[in-house]
């Protein structure tokens, strides 16, 4: 790795004079958008409860970042609290700028209290709706916001859009979120949230919340673009608007073949753009509720509630009467409707046009098969553990439970320190033991996980396939797995155990959906493909925060490529220190 870095440094010096004019011309043809984030506490009241909430610029959710495709972005983050923090730009590819990716101890040390760090990156060849959020501890609960990349070309769908409506789902805890996370130190599961929110507002089904309801005025006969983001910590959600259909046109900032459906399923970290046509007839109130409720695939306790917002039609027939808290949304699936969630996912296809081609790798160089499991660990002597049967809950990939180091993995990689005892490039590429992954008794069968930071090293340019296999340990769940630094294509999904001899024949090699977060089916598998062409250290983890805390994560390394434009850029001068 050291030789590769030295080679890239020499090549950069050799091309410096030739590239200067190109860089100047490129800068003149694009814009640099600058933003300023202050991470700070603010008193916020929800559900009759006032608490100090961690915010950016005093906003909950945080400010929207809006740029154009091709822009350079600089976000100066000032940490005004005593605790550490980082910000992750979820879904931004960060080509050669892994230092700006954000996950604590993976690509950077945290920003300490009273310190600043300026994230610098570009949004080349990306367009659509993404999100940003804190990537330290459970700060994402309130530190999150929309990241919108406007295209340079017209949208590849019609009709004309009247307006855009960002819709960000979240979760509200009356308790301090740090205390909720701290409960897991004793091996148990965290308390579930007290409410779901739409744009930070819970809606009339919760105590004291009739005034804390998101209401958007719309005109009849128009088309609106809903930019839907799931920033919730621990729950996948169904979303629907009463008596309206939704036309899906984009997922995770990648255009899709449009299709209409009564509701969507969206996992934490995922985004979905839909078109909504305000084509309903006169209504006495002119109010149409929109709702988000959990998609339940776990036996663990959960927040069994629904958040409501409203579309309010303008016009003479709208009485604007008060909101009825007992209102229901008939379009919304039942919480356990896996059949609907599966059909929805199966409808998602890449646009795959000459203008927006589907660059799926047709052949692969390497296949990694990894289980994603919940685990029980024996309680240490002389300790009390609050997990099932007096044990401790953990989670793992291929029975490896990830433990974050005290120095960022990217720095160790850049400085050729990955051979240290703390980090090894030996992540297992197959499950350590073959068994009926989805057919074992969830409470009597278990594998004690191993703890560490084993890395998967993938040569630059590798066409990589990762098969994510759910297991029945404790509870088979629908796990949303997020890959940093790369988009990927979902080649296939299914229930039961993955079998290459059978399942390869069902892969979609023509127009598979392109995403950065995949919802692995409950008790099933998902196969994803990507080209490992972005040098750096990249986090792969479950976007259910409780599972990441338990260790359902791993890191893969992509060394520098052979050309000067395929090398990781040097670390910025203001990179935080551990």
Coordinates of C-alpha atoms in Angstrom, one line a residue, residues 44-507:
X44 CA -37.3 21.4 21.8
X45 CA -40.8 20.4 22.9
X46 CA -42.7 17.4 21.6
X47 CA -45.4 15.1 23.1
X48 CA -45.7 17.5 26.2
X49 CA -42.0 17.0 26.9
X50 CA -39.2 19.6 26.6
X51 CA -35.6 18.4 26.3
X52 CA -32.2 19.6 25.1
X53 CA -32.0 18.3 21.6
X54 CA -28.8 18.1 19.5
X55 CA -29.3 20.1 16.3
X56 CA -27.5 21.8 13.4
X57 CA -28.0 25.6 13.4
X58 CA -30.8 25.1 15.9
X59 CA -33.0 23.3 13.4
X60 CA -34.8 19.9 13.7
X61 CA -34.5 18.4 11.2
X62 CA -31.4 20.2 10.1
X63 CA -31.0 22.6 7.1
X64 CA -31.3 21.3 3.6
X65 CA -28.3 21.2 1.4
X66 CA -29.2 21.9 -2.2
X67 CA -26.6 21.9 -5.0
X68 CA -26.4 21.1 -8.7
X69 CA -24.9 18.1 -10.3
X70 CA -21.2 18.7 -10.8
X71 CA -20.8 21.2 -8.0
X72 CA -18.0 21.3 -5.5
X73 CA -19.3 21.3 -1.9
X74 CA -17.7 22.7 1.2
X75 CA -19.4 22.3 4.6
X76 CA -17.6 23.9 7.6
X77 CA -18.8 22.0 10.7
X78 CA -18.2 23.7 14.0
X79 CA -18.8 21.5 17.1
X80 CA -20.3 23.7 19.8
X81 CA -20.9 20.9 22.3
X82 CA -18.6 19.1 24.6
X83 CA -19.2 15.7 23.0
X84 CA -17.5 14.5 19.8
X85 CA -19.4 14.5 16.5
X86 CA -19.0 13.8 12.7
X87 CA -21.3 14.3 9.7
X88 CA -21.8 11.7 6.9
X89 CA -23.1 12.7 3.5
X90 CA -25.1 9.6 2.9
X91 CA -25.0 8.3 -0.7
X92 CA -22.4 10.8 -1.9
X93 CA -19.8 8.7 -3.6
X94 CA -16.8 10.7 -2.3
X95 CA -14.6 9.7 -5.2
X96 CA -11.0 10.1 -4.0
X97 CA -12.3 12.2 -1.0
X98 CA -12.8 9.5 1.5
X99 CA -11.6 11.9 4.2
X100 CA -14.9 13.7 3.8
X101 CA -17.2 10.6 4.2
X102 CA -17.7 11.0 7.9
X103 CA -18.1 7.8 9.9
X104 CA -16.2 8.1 13.2
X105 CA -13.0 6.1 13.4
X106 CA -13.5 4.7 9.9
X107 CA -12.5 7.7 7.7
X108 CA -11.8 10.3 10.4
X109 CA -11.4 10.9 14.0
X110 CA -14.3 12.8 15.5
X111 CA -14.6 16.6 15.7
X112 CA -13.9 17.5 19.3
X113 CA -15.9 20.1 21.2
X114 CA -14.9 23.6 20.2
X115 CA -13.2 22.4 17.0
X116 CA -14.1 22.7 13.3
X117 CA -13.6 20.6 10.2
X118 CA -14.5 21.5 6.6
X119 CA -15.8 18.6 4.5
X120 CA -14.8 19.1 0.9
X121 CA -16.1 16.9 -2.0
X122 CA -17.8 17.0 -5.4
X123 CA -21.1 15.6 -6.6
X124 CA -20.1 14.5 -10.1
X125 CA -22.3 12.1 -12.0
X126 CA -25.0 12.1 -9.2
X127 CA -28.4 13.7 -9.1
X128 CA -31.5 13.4 -6.9
X129 CA -32.4 13.1 -3.2
X130 CA -30.0 11.9 -0.6
X131 CA -29.5 12.8 3.1
X132 CA -26.9 13.9 5.5
X133 CA -26.7 12.8 9.2
X134 CA -24.4 12.6 12.2
X135 CA -22.3 9.4 12.2
X136 CA -21.2 9.4 15.8
X137 CA -23.0 7.4 18.5
X138 CA -26.8 7.8 18.1
X139 CA -26.7 11.5 17.2
X140 CA -28.4 10.8 13.9
X141 CA -31.7 10.7 16.0
X142 CA -31.9 14.5 15.6
X143 CA -28.9 15.5 13.5
X144 CA -30.0 14.9 10.0
X145 CA -31.4 16.7 6.9
X146 CA -32.0 16.5 3.2
X147 CA -29.2 16.6 0.6
X148 CA -30.7 17.5 -2.8
X149 CA -28.7 17.4 -6.1
X150 CA -30.5 19.1 -8.9
X151 CA -29.8 17.7 -12.4
X152 CA -28.2 19.8 -15.1
X153 CA -30.6 18.2 -17.6
X154 CA -34.4 18.1 -17.4
X155 CA -36.0 15.3 -15.4
X156 CA -36.6 12.2 -17.5
X157 CA -40.2 11.9 -16.5
X158 CA -43.4 14.0 -16.9
X159 CA -45.7 15.8 -16.3
X160 CA -44.6 19.2 -15.2
X161 CA -43.9 19.5 -11.5
X162 CA -45.7 22.2 -9.6
X163 CA -43.5 22.1 -6.5
X164 CA -41.3 19.8 -4.4
X165 CA -42.2 18.6 -1.0
X166 CA -39.3 17.2 1.2
X167 CA -40.6 14.6 3.6
X168 CA -38.1 13.4 6.3
X169 CA -39.1 10.5 8.6
X170 CA -37.6 10.4 12.0
X171 CA -38.1 9.1 15.6
X172 CA -38.6 11.0 18.8
X173 CA -37.5 9.9 22.2
X174 CA -38.7 11.7 25.4
X175 CA -35.6 10.3 27.1
X176 CA -32.1 11.4 26.3
X177 CA -30.9 9.4 23.3
X178 CA -27.4 8.9 24.9
X179 CA -29.1 7.3 27.8
X180 CA -31.1 5.0 25.5
X181 CA -27.9 4.0 23.8
X182 CA -26.2 3.5 27.1
X183 CA -28.7 0.9 28.1
X184 CA -27.1 -1.4 25.5
X185 CA -23.9 -1.4 27.6
X186 CA -25.5 -4.0 29.8
X187 CA -26.2 -6.4 26.9
X188 CA -29.9 -5.6 26.5
X189 CA -31.8 -3.9 23.8
X190 CA -32.6 -0.2 23.8
X191 CA -36.0 1.3 24.6
X192 CA -38.0 2.0 21.5
X193 CA -38.9 5.6 20.4
X194 CA -42.0 7.4 21.7
X195 CA -43.1 8.7 18.3
X196 CA -42.4 8.8 14.6
X197 CA -42.1 12.1 12.9
X198 CA -42.7 13.8 9.6
X199 CA -40.3 16.7 9.2
X200 CA -39.8 16.7 12.9
X201 CA -43.5 16.8 13.7
X202 CA -45.3 13.7 15.2
X203 CA -48.9 14.6 14.3
X204 CA -52.3 14.4 16.0
X205 CA -52.2 10.7 17.0
X206 CA -49.7 11.5 19.8
X207 CA -50.3 13.4 23.1
X208 CA -50.2 17.2 22.8
X209 CA -49.3 17.0 19.2
X210 CA -52.3 18.3 17.2
X211 CA -50.4 21.6 16.7
X212 CA -47.2 19.7 15.9
X213 CA -48.5 18.3 12.6
X214 CA -47.0 18.7 9.1
X215 CA -49.5 20.3 6.8
X216 CA -48.7 21.2 3.1
X217 CA -51.1 23.2 1.0
X218 CA -51.5 22.0 -2.6
X219 CA -53.6 23.0 -5.6
X220 CA -55.9 20.6 -7.2
X221 CA -55.0 19.2 -10.6
X222 CA -51.3 19.6 -10.1
X223 CA -48.3 17.2 -9.9
X224 CA -46.0 17.4 -6.9
X225 CA -42.6 15.8 -6.4
X226 CA -42.3 14.2 -2.9
X227 CA -38.7 13.8 -1.8
X228 CA -39.0 11.1 0.8
X229 CA -36.2 10.3 3.2
X230 CA -36.1 7.8 6.0
X231 CA -33.7 9.2 8.7
X232 CA -35.3 7.1 11.5
X233 CA -32.8 5.2 13.7
X234 CA -34.3 1.8 14.0
X235 CA -37.4 1.3 11.9
X236 CA -38.4 0.6 8.3
X237 CA -41.6 2.3 7.4
X238 CA -44.6 2.1 5.1
X239 CA -45.8 5.5 3.7
X240 CA -49.1 6.3 1.9
X241 CA -51.4 9.3 1.2
X242 CA -55.1 8.7 1.6
X243 CA -56.9 8.2 -1.7
X244 CA -53.9 9.0 -3.8
X245 CA -51.4 6.9 -5.7
X246 CA -47.7 7.4 -5.8
X247 CA -45.6 7.2 -8.9
X248 CA -42.0 6.1 -8.1
X249 CA -39.4 7.8 -10.3
X250 CA -36.2 7.7 -8.2
X251 CA -34.5 5.7 -5.4
X252 CA -31.3 6.7 -3.6
X253 CA -30.5 9.4 -6.2
X254 CA -30.9 7.0 -9.2
X255 CA -33.7 7.3 -11.7
X256 CA -36.1 4.3 -12.0
X257 CA -38.6 3.1 -14.5
X258 CA -41.7 4.9 -13.3
X259 CA -44.5 2.9 -11.8
X260 CA -47.6 3.7 -9.7
X261 CA -48.4 2.1 -6.4
X262 CA -50.6 2.8 -3.4
X263 CA -47.8 2.9 -0.8
X264 CA -44.0 2.5 -0.5
X265 CA -41.7 0.8 1.9
X266 CA -38.6 2.7 2.8
X267 CA -35.7 1.6 5.1
X268 CA -33.5 3.9 7.2
X269 CA -30.9 5.5 5.0
X270 CA -33.0 5.1 1.8
X271 CA -34.6 7.8 -0.2
X272 CA -37.5 7.6 -2.7
X273 CA -38.9 10.3 -5.0
X274 CA -42.5 10.0 -6.0
X275 CA -44.9 12.0 -8.1
X276 CA -48.3 12.8 -6.6
X277 CA -51.2 14.1 -8.7
X278 CA -53.7 16.1 -6.7
X279 CA -56.6 14.6 -8.7
X280 CA -59.2 13.9 -6.0
X281 CA -62.7 15.3 -6.1
X282 CA -64.1 17.9 -3.7
X283 CA -63.9 16.9 -0.1
X284 CA -65.7 18.6 2.8
X285 CA -62.4 19.3 4.6
X286 CA -60.0 19.5 1.8
X287 CA -57.6 17.5 4.0
X288 CA -56.0 14.3 3.0
X289 CA -53.9 12.5 5.6
X290 CA -50.5 11.0 4.8
X291 CA -49.1 8.4 7.2
X292 CA -45.9 6.5 8.0
X293 CA -46.1 3.4 10.2
X294 CA -43.5 0.6 10.9
X295 CA -42.9 -2.4 8.7
X296 CA -42.5 -5.1 11.3
X297 CA -40.2 -8.0 10.8
X298 CA -38.7 -8.5 14.3
X299 CA -39.9 -10.1 17.6
X300 CA -38.2 -7.4 19.6
X301 CA -40.3 -4.6 21.2
X302 CA -41.0 -1.7 18.8
X303 CA -42.8 1.6 18.5
X304 CA -46.3 0.5 17.4
X305 CA -47.6 3.9 16.4
X306 CA -48.3 6.0 13.3
X307 CA -47.3 9.6 12.4
X308 CA -49.7 11.7 10.4
X309 CA -49.3 14.7 8.2
X310 CA -51.8 16.3 5.8
X311 CA -52.2 17.6 2.2
X312 CA -54.5 20.5 2.3
X313 CA -56.3 21.2 -0.9
X314 CA -56.7 24.9 -1.8
X315 CA -60.0 26.1 -3.1
X316 CA -63.6 27.1 -2.3
X317 CA -64.5 23.5 -1.2
X318 CA -61.9 23.4 1.5
X319 CA -63.4 24.2 4.9
X320 CA -60.1 23.9 6.7
X321 CA -61.8 22.2 9.7
X322 CA -59.8 21.0 12.6
X323 CA -57.8 17.8 12.3
X324 CA -59.5 14.6 13.5
X325 CA -57.0 12.5 15.5
X326 CA -58.8 9.3 14.7
X327 CA -58.3 9.6 11.0
X328 CA -56.9 6.6 9.1
X329 CA -55.2 6.1 5.7
X330 CA -56.7 3.2 3.9
X331 CA -53.8 2.9 1.5
X332 CA -51.4 1.9 4.3
X333 CA -50.3 -1.7 4.4
X334 CA -50.5 -3.7 7.6
X335 CA -47.4 -3.7 9.7
X336 CA -46.5 -7.3 8.9
X337 CA -47.2 -7.2 5.2
X338 CA -44.0 -8.7 3.9
X339 CA -45.8 -9.6 0.7
X340 CA -46.5 -6.0 -0.1
X341 CA -42.9 -5.0 0.8
X342 CA -41.6 -7.7 -1.5
X343 CA -43.8 -6.7 -4.4
X344 CA -42.7 -3.1 -4.0
X345 CA -39.0 -4.0 -4.1
X346 CA -39.5 -6.3 -7.1
X347 CA -41.0 -3.4 -9.1
X348 CA -37.8 -1.2 -8.7
X349 CA -35.8 -1.2 -11.9
X350 CA -33.0 1.1 -13.2
X351 CA -34.1 3.5 -16.0
X352 CA -31.5 2.0 -18.3
X353 CA -31.7 4.4 -21.2
X354 CA -28.9 5.7 -23.4
X355 CA -28.8 8.9 -21.4
X356 CA -28.9 7.1 -18.1
X357 CA -27.4 3.7 -18.7
X358 CA -27.3 0.8 -16.2
X359 CA -23.6 0.1 -15.7
X360 CA -24.1 -3.2 -13.9
X361 CA -21.1 -5.5 -13.9
X362 CA -22.1 -8.5 -16.1
X363 CA -19.3 -10.6 -14.8
X364 CA -17.5 -10.6 -11.4
X365 CA -14.0 -11.1 -10.2
X366 CA -14.9 -12.0 -6.6
X367 CA -17.9 -13.1 -4.7
X368 CA -18.1 -12.6 -0.9
X369 CA -20.9 -14.4 1.0
X370 CA -21.6 -13.0 4.4
X371 CA -24.2 -13.8 7.0
X372 CA -25.9 -11.0 8.9
X373 CA -26.8 -12.2 12.3
X374 CA -28.0 -11.2 15.7
X375 CA -26.1 -13.1 18.4
X376 CA -26.2 -13.9 22.1
X377 CA -23.0 -13.8 24.1
X378 CA -22.4 -15.4 27.5
X379 CA -22.4 -12.8 30.3
X380 CA -18.9 -12.2 31.8
X381 CA -18.3 -13.4 35.3
X382 CA -19.6 -11.1 38.1
X383 CA -21.7 -9.0 35.8
X384 CA -25.4 -8.7 35.2
X385 CA -26.5 -8.8 31.6
X386 CA -30.0 -7.8 30.4
X387 CA -30.2 -9.7 27.2
X388 CA -32.3 -12.8 26.6
X389 CA -31.7 -15.6 29.2
X390 CA -29.3 -13.3 31.1
X391 CA -26.9 -13.0 28.2
X392 CA -25.8 -10.1 26.0
X393 CA -27.1 -9.1 22.6
X394 CA -24.6 -8.5 19.8
X395 CA -24.7 -8.7 16.0
X396 CA -22.2 -9.8 13.3
X397 CA -21.2 -10.3 9.7
X398 CA -19.8 -13.8 9.1
X399 CA -19.7 -14.1 12.9
X400 CA -17.4 -11.1 13.2
X401 CA -18.7 -8.4 15.5
X402 CA -17.1 -5.1 14.5
X403 CA -15.3 -3.0 17.2
X404 CA -14.3 0.6 16.2
X405 CA -10.6 1.4 16.7
X406 CA -9.2 4.5 18.5
X407 CA -7.6 5.9 15.3
X408 CA -9.4 6.1 11.9
X409 CA -8.9 3.1 9.7
X410 CA -8.4 5.3 6.6
X411 CA -5.4 7.0 8.3
X412 CA -3.9 3.6 9.2
X413 CA -4.4 2.5 5.6
X414 CA -2.9 5.7 4.2
X415 CA 0.1 5.5 6.5
X416 CA 0.5 1.7 5.8
X417 CA -0.4 0.8 9.3
X418 CA -3.1 -1.8 8.5
X419 CA -0.8 -4.6 9.3
X420 CA -0.9 -3.6 13.0
X421 CA -2.4 -6.0 15.6
X422 CA -5.5 -3.8 15.8
X423 CA -6.4 -4.2 12.1
X424 CA -6.0 -7.3 9.9
X425 CA -7.0 -7.8 6.2
X426 CA -8.6 -11.2 6.9
X427 CA -12.3 -10.7 6.9
X428 CA -13.8 -14.1 6.1
X429 CA -15.3 -14.3 2.6
X430 CA -17.5 -17.2 3.5
X431 CA -19.5 -18.0 6.6
X432 CA -17.3 -19.9 9.1
X433 CA -19.8 -22.7 9.4
X434 CA -22.4 -23.9 7.0
X435 CA -25.9 -24.6 8.3
X436 CA -29.5 -24.0 7.6
X437 CA -29.1 -20.2 8.0
X438 CA -32.8 -19.3 8.0
X439 CA -34.2 -22.6 9.4
X440 CA -32.7 -22.9 12.8
X441 CA -34.6 -22.4 16.1
X442 CA -34.0 -18.7 16.8
X443 CA -33.8 -19.2 20.6
X444 CA -31.9 -22.5 21.0
X445 CA -29.3 -22.1 18.3
X446 CA -26.6 -19.5 18.4
X447 CA -23.0 -18.8 17.6
X448 CA -20.8 -16.8 20.0
X449 CA -19.4 -14.0 17.8
X450 CA -15.8 -13.0 17.6
X451 CA -14.8 -9.3 18.2
X452 CA -12.4 -7.3 16.1
X453 CA -11.7 -5.2 13.1
X454 CA -10.9 -7.6 10.2
X455 CA -10.8 -5.8 6.9
X456 CA -11.7 -7.0 3.4
X457 CA -9.1 -5.7 0.9
X458 CA -10.3 -5.5 -2.7
X459 CA -7.9 -4.5 -5.5
X460 CA -8.8 -1.4 -7.4
X461 CA -11.2 -2.1 -10.3
X462 CA -12.6 -5.3 -8.9
X463 CA -16.1 -6.3 -10.0
X464 CA -17.3 -7.4 -6.6
X465 CA -20.4 -9.3 -5.6
X466 CA -21.5 -9.5 -2.0
X467 CA -24.3 -11.9 -1.0
X468 CA -26.0 -10.8 2.2
X469 CA -27.6 -13.7 4.0
X470 CA -29.9 -13.2 6.9
X471 CA -30.0 -15.8 9.7
X472 CA -32.7 -17.0 12.1
X473 CA -30.6 -16.4 15.2
X474 CA -32.8 -14.6 17.8
X475 CA -34.9 -12.9 15.1
X476 CA -34.8 -12.9 11.3
X477 CA -35.2 -9.3 10.3
X478 CA -35.3 -7.1 7.2
X479 CA -31.8 -5.5 7.6
X480 CA -31.1 -2.3 5.6
X481 CA -27.4 -2.6 4.7
X482 CA -25.6 0.6 3.6
X483 CA -22.4 0.6 1.6
X484 CA -20.2 3.8 1.8
X485 CA -18.3 5.1 -1.1
X486 CA -20.0 3.2 -3.9
X487 CA -23.4 2.7 -5.4
X488 CA -24.3 -0.9 -6.1
X489 CA -26.9 -2.9 -8.1
X490 CA -29.3 -5.4 -6.5
X491 CA -28.9 -8.5 -8.7
X492 CA -31.4 -10.6 -6.9
X493 CA -33.3 -11.2 -3.7
X494 CA -35.0 -14.1 -2.2
X495 CA -36.2 -16.0 0.9
X496 CA -34.4 -18.9 2.5
X497 CA -30.8 -19.8 1.9
X498 CA -28.8 -18.4 -1.0
X499 CA -27.8 -21.1 -3.5
X500 CA -25.5 -20.0 -6.4
X501 CA -26.4 -23.1 -8.4
X502 CA -30.0 -22.0 -8.5
X503 CA -30.2 -18.3 -7.7
X504 CA -27.7 -17.0 -10.3
X505 CA -30.1 -18.0 -13.0
X506 CA -32.6 -15.5 -11.7
X507 CA -30.3 -12.5 -11.6

